[in-house]
């Protein structure tokens, strides 16, 4: 297939719900729990993880799904008194809390807003944004469900997140240049594992090229490129030019300029020839290949970290971006994405998948950051809460967060003649080495999926990292 060959228009069926439902055997939808596996959970002497609490609540929800449930139904234990006695009082309370949340979501999906509101009120008696990860998780999902009720009824429902509304305007996680992002980058293992492994993959593919052109589709802080600079210093043959093109929107330009200055200053300390270029585009999906300004002799690498999922709602634009990248024919494309299906047209399925995904993240935050950490409060109350609300409250074009499974991306990339590149032993070593820097390393999972890597928390997949090239 020629690099300039145009692909026919298509609606990206890979991103439809029907093609997502079975694309990952680790799916956490409630249908996966029709056969309860309680012994494996209850035989664990440690406190139940957030995911295990959600699993028990989901199983109870399924068992009760055929029963009439109203706003005053008493909580029951379908597994009998022997099971309940193996849970602590706090664990029973948390399972009950998530059970109420699932009922509320189901009722709201059926537009039974009055009953759903009663269960949200019941959750509000227990849920808190400052206590256990389960309580914090339910707290933010309740706020999202309240907003959905308000949007569907046209009657605004008061929420408790107004105290953080001002911070949303600052978009604290968008570019990753603020104290909250930097603190989370240091405290949580995921971003560093993805970054170090991805950078090593680029180094493997560029080989001994003396001119390297990096294209970062969403640069954020750019901290990952400092490690690459260090790796390139002293290499034989030496680097004649390292060029970094950072894509930015008009609103992001100032922050990206600051990132460029920091990187240029760092490169200067290493005596590394470095050029930083900003490609300003109102919409990255409208890019044309010539705007990347790729020159002969450059070894090109494209870096897409947690960004392509935001374009799924604009399929034609996403196709255009991939065509433009194909025409510059990079040696490698690094893709880091959320490993979950938040793109289901079924509200209940989407809600449940999102609940499990964020449950794992909140469990990780509990292990890695203190409960009164101000940065944790911002991360949960602004960044994660905003993502939850976009998935739970919005439909149609307004729903931007549309993560899909790795297998779905595989189907999509195959349309453009892309094939996966195996991670080298050095990449896998780097990923495992980074994990060991963190006290919570034993809870963080790193698994191979074909030629790709899946990073998770206590077995729940959270991120995928894959590398690609054009045939």
GROMACS .gro file of C-alpha atoms in nm:
model
  471
    1UNK     CA    1   0.000   0.000   0.000
    2UNK     CA    2   0.147   0.332  -0.103
    3UNK     CA    3   0.198   0.589   0.170
    4UNK     CA    4  -0.010   0.848  -0.011
    5UNK     CA    5  -0.294   0.610  -0.093
    6UNK     CA    6  -0.625   0.738   0.037
    7UNK     CA    7  -0.837   0.507   0.245
    8UNK     CA    8  -1.209   0.507   0.166
    9UNK     CA    9  -1.437   0.688   0.412
   10UNK     CA   10  -1.577   0.472   0.688
   11UNK     CA   11  -1.769   0.507   1.011
   12UNK     CA   12  -1.508   0.330   1.224
   13UNK     CA   13  -1.721   0.031   1.319
   14UNK     CA   14  -1.441  -0.081   1.550
   15UNK     CA   15  -1.554   0.186   1.794
   16UNK     CA   16  -1.919   0.075   1.795
   17UNK     CA   17  -2.049  -0.089   2.109
   18UNK     CA   18  -2.118  -0.417   1.932
   19UNK     CA   19  -1.754  -0.460   1.840
   20UNK     CA   20  -1.631  -0.354   2.185
   21UNK     CA   21  -1.839  -0.579   2.401
   22UNK     CA   22  -1.619  -0.883   2.367
   23UNK     CA   23  -1.289  -0.731   2.271
   24UNK     CA   24  -1.126  -0.792   2.608
   25UNK     CA   25  -1.160  -1.098   2.821
   26UNK     CA   26  -1.091  -0.891   3.133
   27UNK     CA   27  -1.404  -0.680   3.087
   28UNK     CA   28  -1.549  -0.568   3.419
   29UNK     CA   29  -1.911  -0.531   3.309
   30UNK     CA   30  -2.166  -0.679   3.544
   31UNK     CA   31  -2.235  -0.959   3.299
   32UNK     CA   32  -1.894  -1.096   3.384
   33UNK     CA   33  -2.012  -1.171   3.736
   34UNK     CA   34  -2.315  -1.385   3.674
   35UNK     CA   35  -2.121  -1.671   3.835
   36UNK     CA   36  -2.000  -1.536   4.172
   37UNK     CA   37  -1.654  -1.643   4.274
   38UNK     CA   38  -1.671  -1.556   4.640
   39UNK     CA   39  -1.415  -1.800   4.787
   40UNK     CA   40  -1.127  -1.635   4.602
   41UNK     CA   41  -1.232  -1.300   4.743
   42UNK     CA   42  -1.331  -1.401   5.094
   43UNK     CA   43  -1.033  -1.632   5.155
   44UNK     CA   44  -0.808  -1.329   5.128
   45UNK     CA   45  -0.710  -1.236   5.482
   46UNK     CA   46  -0.644  -0.876   5.384
   47UNK     CA   47  -0.908  -0.605   5.365
   48UNK     CA   48  -1.113  -0.620   5.048
   49UNK     CA   49  -0.977  -0.404   4.769
   50UNK     CA   50  -1.202  -0.146   4.608
   51UNK     CA   51  -1.247  -0.371   4.306
   52UNK     CA   52  -1.346  -0.667   4.525
   53UNK     CA   53  -1.604  -0.452   4.702
   54UNK     CA   54  -1.748  -0.348   4.364
   55UNK     CA   55  -1.751  -0.712   4.248
   56UNK     CA   56  -1.953  -0.824   4.549
   57UNK     CA   57  -2.194  -0.533   4.507
   58UNK     CA   58  -2.228  -0.607   4.134
   59UNK     CA   59  -2.306  -0.973   4.204
   60UNK     CA   60  -2.570  -0.871   4.455
   61UNK     CA   61  -2.711  -0.625   4.204
   62UNK     CA   62  -2.745  -0.899   3.944
   63UNK     CA   63  -2.920  -1.129   4.190
   64UNK     CA   64  -3.163  -0.853   4.278
   65UNK     CA   65  -3.210  -0.727   3.923
   66UNK     CA   66  -3.529  -0.930   3.876
   67UNK     CA   67  -3.671  -0.824   4.211
   68UNK     CA   68  -3.881  -0.515   4.275
   69UNK     CA   69  -3.662  -0.256   4.445
   70UNK     CA   70  -3.801   0.074   4.568
   71UNK     CA   71  -3.658   0.361   4.763
   72UNK     CA   72  -3.711   0.190   5.097
   73UNK     CA   73  -3.590  -0.163   5.030
   74UNK     CA   74  -3.377  -0.295   5.316
   75UNK     CA   75  -3.031  -0.427   5.235
   76UNK     CA   76  -3.019  -0.806   5.220
   77UNK     CA   77  -2.733  -1.056   5.201
   78UNK     CA   78  -2.799  -1.309   4.924
   79UNK     CA   79  -2.498  -1.521   5.020
   80UNK     CA   80  -2.626  -1.602   5.368
   81UNK     CA   81  -2.510  -1.525   5.718
   82UNK     CA   82  -2.192  -1.736   5.689
   83UNK     CA   83  -2.068  -1.513   5.409
   84UNK     CA   84  -2.156  -1.193   5.590
   85UNK     CA   85  -1.971  -1.297   5.903
   86UNK     CA   86  -1.653  -1.325   5.698
   87UNK     CA   87  -1.677  -0.957   5.609
   88UNK     CA   88  -1.601  -0.681   5.855
   89UNK     CA   89  -1.869  -0.430   5.945
   90UNK     CA   90  -1.690  -0.168   5.737
   91UNK     CA   91  -1.673  -0.401   5.437
   92UNK     CA   92  -2.044  -0.484   5.461
   93UNK     CA   93  -2.119  -0.112   5.474
   94UNK     CA   94  -1.905  -0.045   5.166
   95UNK     CA   95  -2.058  -0.331   4.966
   96UNK     CA   96  -2.400  -0.200   5.060
   97UNK     CA   97  -2.299   0.152   4.953
   98UNK     CA   98  -2.190   0.041   4.604
   99UNK     CA   99  -2.503  -0.177   4.579
  100UNK     CA  100  -2.719   0.132   4.635
  101UNK     CA  101  -2.514   0.323   4.377
  102UNK     CA  102  -2.570   0.054   4.114
  103UNK     CA  103  -2.944   0.051   4.181
  104UNK     CA  104  -2.951   0.431   4.153
  105UNK     CA  105  -2.771   0.417   3.818
  106UNK     CA  106  -3.007   0.149   3.688
  107UNK     CA  107  -3.316   0.345   3.793
  108UNK     CA  108  -3.182   0.665   3.640
  109UNK     CA  109  -3.110   0.480   3.315
  110UNK     CA  110  -3.481   0.387   3.310
  111UNK     CA  111  -3.570   0.751   3.379
  112UNK     CA  112  -3.710   0.657   3.719
  113UNK     CA  113  -3.554   0.970   3.864
  114UNK     CA  114  -3.751   0.985   4.186
  115UNK     CA  115  -3.650   0.636   4.295
  116UNK     CA  116  -3.294   0.690   4.170
  117UNK     CA  117  -3.271   1.011   4.373
  118UNK     CA  118  -3.378   0.824   4.687
  119UNK     CA  119  -3.091   0.580   4.647
  120UNK     CA  120  -2.850   0.866   4.578
  121UNK     CA  121  -2.967   1.030   4.899
  122UNK     CA  122  -2.906   0.703   5.081
  123UNK     CA  123  -2.553   0.691   4.937
  124UNK     CA  124  -2.505   1.048   5.053
  125UNK     CA  125  -2.552   0.942   5.414
  126UNK     CA  126  -2.231   0.738   5.396
  127UNK     CA  127  -2.022   0.855   5.099
  128UNK     CA  128  -1.752   1.114   5.160
  129UNK     CA  129  -1.478   1.278   4.956
  130UNK     CA  130  -1.230   1.244   5.242
  131UNK     CA  131  -1.251   0.891   5.380
  132UNK     CA  132  -1.204   0.543   5.229
  133UNK     CA  133  -1.147   0.497   4.855
  134UNK     CA  134  -1.489   0.329   4.819
  135UNK     CA  135  -1.665   0.618   4.992
  136UNK     CA  136  -1.473   0.872   4.784
  137UNK     CA  137  -1.551   0.682   4.463
  138UNK     CA  138  -1.924   0.661   4.538
  139UNK     CA  139  -1.928   1.028   4.639
  140UNK     CA  140  -1.807   1.144   4.297
  141UNK     CA  141  -2.028   0.903   4.104
  142UNK     CA  142  -2.329   1.025   4.301
  143UNK     CA  143  -2.246   1.380   4.199
  144UNK     CA  144  -2.225   1.272   3.835
  145UNK     CA  145  -2.561   1.091   3.854
  146UNK     CA  146  -2.721   1.398   4.009
  147UNK     CA  147  -2.600   1.605   3.715
  148UNK     CA  148  -2.743   1.349   3.473
  149UNK     CA  149  -3.082   1.375   3.645
  150UNK     CA  150  -3.065   1.754   3.621
  151UNK     CA  151  -2.971   1.745   3.256
  152UNK     CA  152  -3.247   1.499   3.161
  153UNK     CA  153  -3.520   1.668   3.362
  154UNK     CA  154  -3.412   2.025   3.292
  155UNK     CA  155  -3.417   2.091   3.665
  156UNK     CA  156  -3.067   2.157   3.803
  157UNK     CA  157  -2.985   1.931   4.097
  158UNK     CA  158  -2.753   2.082   4.361
  159UNK     CA  159  -2.418   1.905   4.387
  160UNK     CA  160  -2.134   1.929   4.635
  161UNK     CA  161  -1.851   1.994   4.392
  162UNK     CA  162  -1.888   2.371   4.367
  163UNK     CA  163  -1.589   2.421   4.595
  164UNK     CA  164  -1.364   2.279   4.321
  165UNK     CA  165  -1.537   2.440   4.023
  166UNK     CA  166  -1.282   2.722   4.010
  167UNK     CA  167  -0.996   2.479   3.964
  168UNK     CA  168  -1.162   2.326   3.657
  169UNK     CA  169  -1.099   2.645   3.464
  170UNK     CA  170  -0.728   2.594   3.523
  171UNK     CA  171  -0.748   2.247   3.368
  172UNK     CA  172  -0.487   2.123   3.618
  173UNK     CA  173  -0.403   1.797   3.441
  174UNK     CA  174  -0.420   1.907   3.079
  175UNK     CA  175  -0.055   1.985   3.018
  176UNK     CA  176   0.097   1.832   3.327
  177UNK     CA  177   0.300   2.141   3.416
  178UNK     CA  178   0.141   2.215   3.754
  179UNK     CA  179   0.229   2.092   4.106
  180UNK     CA  180  -0.060   1.845   4.117
  181UNK     CA  181   0.049   1.664   3.805
  182UNK     CA  182   0.413   1.658   3.911
  183UNK     CA  183   0.321   1.525   4.255
  184UNK     CA  184   0.104   1.250   4.106
  185UNK     CA  185   0.375   1.172   3.851
  186UNK     CA  186   0.613   1.105   4.139
  187UNK     CA  187   0.364   0.919   4.359
  188UNK     CA  188   0.191   0.691   4.107
  189UNK     CA  189   0.376   0.433   3.896
  190UNK     CA  190   0.164   0.432   3.580
  191UNK     CA  191   0.282   0.739   3.389
  192UNK     CA  192   0.648   0.670   3.456
  193UNK     CA  193   0.620   0.307   3.347
  194UNK     CA  194   0.451   0.414   3.023
  195UNK     CA  195   0.696   0.695   2.958
  196UNK     CA  196   1.023   0.511   3.024
  197UNK     CA  197   0.912   0.205   2.829
  198UNK     CA  198   0.785   0.418   2.541
  199UNK     CA  199   1.107   0.620   2.522
  200UNK     CA  200   1.316   0.304   2.522
  201UNK     CA  201   1.103   0.174   2.232
  202UNK     CA  202   1.181   0.491   2.034
  203UNK     CA  203   1.554   0.459   2.108
  204UNK     CA  204   1.544   0.098   1.988
  205UNK     CA  205   1.381   0.196   1.658
  206UNK     CA  206   1.585   0.505   1.566
  207UNK     CA  207   1.904   0.301   1.591
  208UNK     CA  208   2.214   0.501   1.500
  209UNK     CA  209   2.034   0.785   1.320
  210UNK     CA  210   2.213   1.115   1.367
  211UNK     CA  211   1.905   1.330   1.303
  212UNK     CA  212   1.601   1.248   1.512
  213UNK     CA  213   1.261   1.415   1.478
  214UNK     CA  214   1.012   1.353   1.759
  215UNK     CA  215   0.647   1.451   1.714
  216UNK     CA  216   0.451   1.472   2.038
  217UNK     CA  217   0.078   1.492   1.972
  218UNK     CA  218   0.002   1.606   2.330
  219UNK     CA  219   0.319   1.704   2.510
  220UNK     CA  220   0.202   1.796   2.862
  221UNK     CA  221   0.512   1.855   3.079
  222UNK     CA  222   0.754   1.690   2.834
  223UNK     CA  223   0.941   1.533   3.125
  224UNK     CA  224   0.976   1.208   2.929
  225UNK     CA  225   1.202   1.376   2.674
  226UNK     CA  226   1.466   1.464   2.934
  227UNK     CA  227   1.531   1.094   2.987
  228UNK     CA  228   1.563   1.044   2.613
  229UNK     CA  229   1.810   1.331   2.589
  230UNK     CA  230   2.022   1.169   2.858
  231UNK     CA  231   2.012   0.837   2.672
  232UNK     CA  232   2.128   1.001   2.348
  233UNK     CA  233   2.423   1.187   2.501
  234UNK     CA  234   2.753   1.016   2.438
  235UNK     CA  235   2.605   0.781   2.183
  236UNK     CA  236   2.818   0.676   1.888
  237UNK     CA  237   2.768   0.811   1.630
  238UNK     CA  238   2.677   1.134   1.806
  239UNK     CA  239   2.347   1.310   1.753
  240UNK     CA  240   2.371   1.599   1.507
  241UNK     CA  241   2.015   1.719   1.569
  242UNK     CA  242   1.728   1.634   1.799
  243UNK     CA  243   1.412   1.810   1.684
  244UNK     CA  244   1.092   1.802   1.883
  245UNK     CA  245   0.762   1.912   1.729
  246UNK     CA  246   0.492   1.968   1.991
  247UNK     CA  247   0.132   1.998   1.878
  248UNK     CA  248  -0.066   2.264   2.066
  249UNK     CA  249  -0.400   2.440   2.052
  250UNK     CA  250  -0.412   2.821   2.066
  251UNK     CA  251  -0.515   2.795   2.432
  252UNK     CA  252  -0.215   2.576   2.517
  253UNK     CA  253   0.056   2.775   2.339
  254UNK     CA  254   0.192   2.961   2.642
  255UNK     CA  255   0.231   2.648   2.850
  256UNK     CA  256   0.388   2.459   2.561
  257UNK     CA  257   0.632   2.746   2.509
  258UNK     CA  258   0.736   2.714   2.875
  259UNK     CA  259   0.782   2.340   2.826
  260UNK     CA  260   1.000   2.408   2.521
  261UNK     CA  261   1.219   2.652   2.712
  262UNK     CA  262   1.272   2.403   2.994
  263UNK     CA  263   1.365   2.129   2.749
  264UNK     CA  264   1.597   2.359   2.554
  265UNK     CA  265   1.769   2.459   2.877
  266UNK     CA  266   1.813   2.095   2.976
  267UNK     CA  267   1.951   2.005   2.633
  268UNK     CA  268   2.201   2.289   2.662
  269UNK     CA  269   2.340   2.147   2.985
  270UNK     CA  270   2.403   1.822   2.793
  271UNK     CA  271   2.554   1.999   2.489
  272UNK     CA  272   2.289   1.829   2.280
  273UNK     CA  273   2.188   2.002   1.951
  274UNK     CA  274   1.817   2.062   2.005
  275UNK     CA  275   1.536   2.240   1.821
  276UNK     CA  276   1.188   2.284   1.966
  277UNK     CA  277   0.901   2.363   1.732
  278UNK     CA  278   0.537   2.429   1.819
  279UNK     CA  279   0.271   2.329   1.569
  280UNK     CA  280  -0.034   2.536   1.661
  281UNK     CA  281  -0.362   2.387   1.541
  282UNK     CA  282  -0.717   2.466   1.650
  283UNK     CA  283  -0.787   2.096   1.593
  284UNK     CA  284  -0.513   1.834   1.559
  285UNK     CA  285  -0.743   1.618   1.348
  286UNK     CA  286  -0.724   1.880   1.071
  287UNK     CA  287  -0.345   1.853   1.039
  288UNK     CA  288  -0.176   1.808   0.702
  289UNK     CA  289   0.144   1.608   0.663
  290UNK     CA  290   0.348   1.905   0.538
  291UNK     CA  291   0.281   2.090   0.864
  292UNK     CA  292   0.503   1.843   1.049
  293UNK     CA  293   0.797   1.974   0.839
  294UNK     CA  294   0.976   1.643   0.812
  295UNK     CA  295   1.305   1.667   0.620
  296UNK     CA  296   1.516   1.410   0.440
  297UNK     CA  297   1.749   1.215   0.663
  298UNK     CA  298   1.536   1.252   0.976
  299UNK     CA  299   1.443   0.945   1.177
  300UNK     CA  300   1.084   1.024   1.276
  301UNK     CA  301   0.899   0.897   1.582
  302UNK     CA  302   0.541   0.990   1.679
  303UNK     CA  303   0.434   0.990   2.043
  304UNK     CA  304   0.061   0.967   2.128
  305UNK     CA  305   0.010   0.945   2.501
  306UNK     CA  306  -0.353   0.921   2.625
  307UNK     CA  307  -0.484   1.145   2.348
  308UNK     CA  308  -0.632   0.942   2.061
  309UNK     CA  309  -0.933   0.841   2.272
  310UNK     CA  310  -1.046   1.205   2.278
  311UNK     CA  311  -1.086   1.191   1.898
  312UNK     CA  312  -1.310   0.884   1.875
  313UNK     CA  313  -1.620   1.105   1.879
  314UNK     CA  314  -1.483   1.272   1.563
  315UNK     CA  315  -1.408   0.970   1.342
  316UNK     CA  316  -1.336   1.163   1.022
  317UNK     CA  317  -1.085   1.380   1.204
  318UNK     CA  318  -0.916   1.078   1.359
  319UNK     CA  319  -0.890   0.916   1.017
  320UNK     CA  320  -0.737   1.235   0.876
  321UNK     CA  321  -0.475   1.243   1.153
  322UNK     CA  322  -0.376   0.883   1.085
  323UNK     CA  323  -0.348   0.951   0.711
  324UNK     CA  324  -0.124   1.251   0.778
  325UNK     CA  325   0.098   1.043   1.007
  326UNK     CA  326   0.111   0.763   0.751
  327UNK     CA  327   0.237   1.001   0.483
  328UNK     CA  328   0.539   1.109   0.692
  329UNK     CA  329   0.614   0.737   0.744
  330UNK     CA  330   0.763   0.740   1.097
  331UNK     CA  331   0.991   0.460   1.211
  332UNK     CA  332   0.772   0.409   1.515
  333UNK     CA  333   0.447   0.533   1.665
  334UNK     CA  334   0.413   0.497   2.041
  335UNK     CA  335   0.052   0.478   2.161
  336UNK     CA  336  -0.041   0.488   2.527
  337UNK     CA  337  -0.412   0.459   2.601
  338UNK     CA  338  -0.667   0.384   2.870
  339UNK     CA  339  -0.744   0.013   2.870
  340UNK     CA  340  -1.119   0.020   2.922
  341UNK     CA  341  -1.440   0.046   2.723
  342UNK     CA  342  -1.604   0.377   2.805
  343UNK     CA  343  -1.765   0.397   2.464
  344UNK     CA  344  -2.071   0.176   2.512
  345UNK     CA  345  -2.404   0.320   2.401
  346UNK     CA  346  -2.559   0.135   2.696
  347UNK     CA  347  -2.553   0.372   2.991
  348UNK     CA  348  -2.550   0.094   3.253
  349UNK     CA  349  -2.262  -0.089   3.082
  350UNK     CA  350  -2.066   0.232   3.045
  351UNK     CA  351  -2.134   0.328   3.406
  352UNK     CA  352  -2.025  -0.010   3.541
  353UNK     CA  353  -1.705  -0.020   3.336
  354UNK     CA  354  -1.619   0.331   3.449
  355UNK     CA  355  -1.690   0.238   3.810
  356UNK     CA  356  -1.444  -0.053   3.800
  357UNK     CA  357  -1.178   0.150   3.621
  358UNK     CA  358  -1.188   0.442   3.862
  359UNK     CA  359  -1.225   0.204   4.155
  360UNK     CA  360  -0.882   0.060   4.075
  361UNK     CA  361  -0.735   0.410   4.045
  362UNK     CA  362  -0.886   0.523   4.376
  363UNK     CA  363  -0.752   0.208   4.540
  364UNK     CA  364  -0.407   0.296   4.406
  365UNK     CA  365  -0.434   0.651   4.537
  366UNK     CA  366  -0.516   0.513   4.881
  367UNK     CA  367  -0.193   0.311   4.873
  368UNK     CA  368   0.029   0.585   4.732
  369UNK     CA  369  -0.101   0.911   4.879
  370UNK     CA  370  -0.238   1.015   5.218
  371UNK     CA  371  -0.610   1.084   5.254
  372UNK     CA  372  -0.555   1.449   5.340
  373UNK     CA  373  -0.314   1.515   5.053
  374UNK     CA  374  -0.428   1.831   4.876
  375UNK     CA  375  -0.300   1.707   4.541
  376UNK     CA  376  -0.499   1.387   4.579
  377UNK     CA  377  -0.811   1.592   4.648
  378UNK     CA  378  -0.756   1.791   4.328
  379UNK     CA  379  -0.679   1.479   4.124
  380UNK     CA  380  -0.998   1.307   4.243
  381UNK     CA  381  -1.224   1.610   4.270
  382UNK     CA  382  -1.128   1.782   3.945
  383UNK     CA  383  -0.952   1.552   3.701
  384UNK     CA  384  -1.121   1.219   3.774
  385UNK     CA  385  -1.456   1.373   3.869
  386UNK     CA  386  -1.462   1.568   3.544
  387UNK     CA  387  -1.390   1.250   3.347
  388UNK     CA  388  -1.660   1.058   3.534
  389UNK     CA  389  -1.913   1.329   3.466
  390UNK     CA  390  -1.833   1.342   3.096
  391UNK     CA  391  -1.891   0.967   3.069
  392UNK     CA  392  -2.195   0.949   3.297
  393UNK     CA  393  -2.377   1.275   3.225
  394UNK     CA  394  -2.327   1.330   2.852
  395UNK     CA  395  -2.439   1.152   2.540
  396UNK     CA  396  -2.362   1.200   2.171
  397UNK     CA  397  -2.097   1.448   2.066
  398UNK     CA  398  -2.076   1.594   2.415
  399UNK     CA  399  -1.922   1.271   2.545
  400UNK     CA  400  -1.551   1.318   2.475
  401UNK     CA  401  -1.406   1.044   2.698
  402UNK     CA  402  -1.453   0.735   2.481
  403UNK     CA  403  -1.178   0.493   2.573
  404UNK     CA  404  -1.181   0.155   2.398
  405UNK     CA  405  -0.989  -0.167   2.442
  406UNK     CA  406  -0.653  -0.238   2.284
  407UNK     CA  407  -0.810  -0.494   2.051
  408UNK     CA  408  -1.036  -0.222   1.914
  409UNK     CA  409  -0.735   0.001   1.841
  410UNK     CA  410  -0.573  -0.295   1.666
  411UNK     CA  411  -0.867  -0.324   1.429
  412UNK     CA  412  -0.860   0.049   1.361
  413UNK     CA  413  -0.484   0.075   1.303
  414UNK     CA  414  -0.493  -0.226   1.070
  415UNK     CA  415  -0.703  -0.019   0.829
  416UNK     CA  416  -0.404   0.210   0.778
  417UNK     CA  417  -0.153  -0.066   0.713
  418UNK     CA  418  -0.006  -0.049   1.064
  419UNK     CA  419   0.155  -0.346   1.235
  420UNK     CA  420   0.265  -0.391   1.594
  421UNK     CA  421   0.628  -0.384   1.694
  422UNK     CA  422   0.749  -0.621   1.964
  423UNK     CA  423   0.889  -0.452   2.274
  424UNK     CA  424   1.255  -0.536   2.321
  425UNK     CA  425   1.391  -0.697   2.635
  426UNK     CA  426   1.534  -0.353   2.722
  427UNK     CA  427   1.183  -0.200   2.714
  428UNK     CA  428   1.036  -0.465   2.940
  429UNK     CA  429   1.337  -0.436   3.171
  430UNK     CA  430   1.291  -0.059   3.191
  431UNK     CA  431   0.922  -0.100   3.277
  432UNK     CA  432   0.993  -0.349   3.555
  433UNK     CA  433   1.282  -0.141   3.683
  434UNK     CA  434   1.063   0.168   3.712
  435UNK     CA  435   0.801  -0.030   3.902
  436UNK     CA  436   1.056  -0.122   4.167
  437UNK     CA  437   1.102   0.245   4.248
  438UNK     CA  438   0.756   0.251   4.406
  439UNK     CA  439   0.658   0.102   4.744
  440UNK     CA  440   0.332  -0.021   4.586
  441UNK     CA  441   0.514  -0.222   4.317
  442UNK     CA  442   0.365  -0.553   4.435
  443UNK     CA  443   0.012  -0.428   4.358
  444UNK     CA  444   0.098  -0.291   4.015
  445UNK     CA  445   0.072  -0.547   3.735
  446UNK     CA  446   0.262  -0.548   3.406
  447UNK     CA  447   0.150  -0.805   3.152
  448UNK     CA  448   0.207  -0.879   2.784
  449UNK     CA  449  -0.091  -0.876   2.548
  450UNK     CA  450   0.043  -0.998   2.218
  451UNK     CA  451   0.322  -0.754   2.139
  452UNK     CA  452   0.182  -0.485   2.370
  453UNK     CA  453   0.205  -0.415   2.742
  454UNK     CA  454  -0.085  -0.375   2.983
  455UNK     CA  455  -0.031  -0.186   3.308
  456UNK     CA  456  -0.283  -0.246   3.583
  457UNK     CA  457  -0.359  -0.232   3.952
  458UNK     CA  458  -0.425  -0.556   4.141
  459UNK     CA  459  -0.516  -0.724   3.815
  460UNK     CA  460  -0.747  -0.454   3.679
  461UNK     CA  461  -0.611  -0.324   3.345
  462UNK     CA  462  -0.567   0.054   3.343
  463UNK     CA  463  -0.337   0.145   3.054
  464UNK     CA  464  -0.205  -0.012   2.737
  465UNK     CA  465   0.122   0.071   2.567
  466UNK     CA  466   0.184  -0.032   2.209
  467UNK     CA  467   0.430   0.053   1.932
  468UNK     CA  468   0.348   0.053   1.561
  469UNK     CA  469   0.492   0.106   1.216
  470UNK     CA  470   0.350   0.131   0.864
  471UNK     CA  471   0.398  -0.153   0.621
   0.00000   0.00000   0.00000
